[in-house]
Amino acid sequence: SGELYCSLPNPRNVRFESVNMKNVLRWSAPEGTGDGVLYKVKYSVYGVGKWIRKPECRNINRTWCDLSSETSDHEEQYYASVKAFLDGMCSDWVETTRFNPLTDTKIDPPMVSVSSTDKSISIILAPPEKWKRSPEEESISLLQVYPGLQYNVAVLNKKTKKRWFFSISNNTLVVPWLEPGTAYCVSAQIHVTTPLLDSGFSKEHCIATLKEK
Amino acid sequence: TAGNRIFHFGACKVSMSTAEIRAGFTAIKANIQSRDPIRTLSILSHPHSLHKVKSPDRCCITHHLFNFYVDKVFKHCTTEDSFVNRKISSIANSFLSVRRKLGQCHEQNNCVCGEESMEKYKQILANYEGLNVTSAAMKSLGELDILLDWME
């Protein structure tokens, strides 16, 4: 087959974007190219010789490729690469930097559930799950991946606007000595010390303490 | 120091701040790894992953790896970037203090070396000696997160 002349500009900003270890390769189209550009993707395990093609991302016109399955072993590190094609021309392969799923992923905020009595609120937190191939696959909590996972919890008294912060390792917190019949709002963040990873704060979950008996 | 944690390697207990080492490494990771063009070779993780090391051998491997980094890696990792050099020497100082503690465990016979760990360490040295010293040292430094991930 005719040797393709690789003078097409390269895909740009080729990188992994990872949330809860759902690892997606993303890039931007080559400069100055309109529609019609196609791409192919390959990846490799760091320290292992060969590149591996990703068939589902061959001749695609989108600018992303989900490599979560191929990069699911978080004890390994990875590279990925993209090549662009247009009108019989091609670009060079453009590689990512080395991707470490354990340290380079972002973590979603925890799930928060709250209940109340007249003078206290109880907060139960749950970390997100690691990405998995299918709903049937066994769930792995990020707590199993990051044993040092902790929570930062913010509690706001809506009436006085006073706010408390708590840092806890287990997933339940009871805040005592509160005012009856008062609305409180709770939001929480995941904090992993090493590797240093922080989620954003969850949205606020508000609840009112029961009126005094 | 802040973030000190007690690491248990069998009977050997060592307090160290991997958070501090990690923060230093994270600051220079992209710079250091970009100086290592060899994607197909790893010093620490192939052909056998550190994660396959059995628990009784963890102390010995850790002891040897800290010696490896102090004696063979940091001294060959000078760059033209003073920020990077400062971070490397800060990491090296952290390694020096941990190495001393691990050395004490080794002297007190709390850090026994089994056949498997020696085999693993020989493989690491062979990977290292398969490259010229500067490339090998820079690649080893770029794999610090592999060591830290395994230790933690």
Coordinates of C-alpha atoms in Angstrom, one line a residue, chain A residues 33-37 86:
Chain A
T33 CA -7.9 21.0 10.2
G34 CA -11.7 21.1 9.8
D35 CA -14.0 18.1 9.8
G36 CA -13.0 14.7 8.4
V37 CA -10.0 14.0 10.5
L86 CA -6.9 13.3 6.6

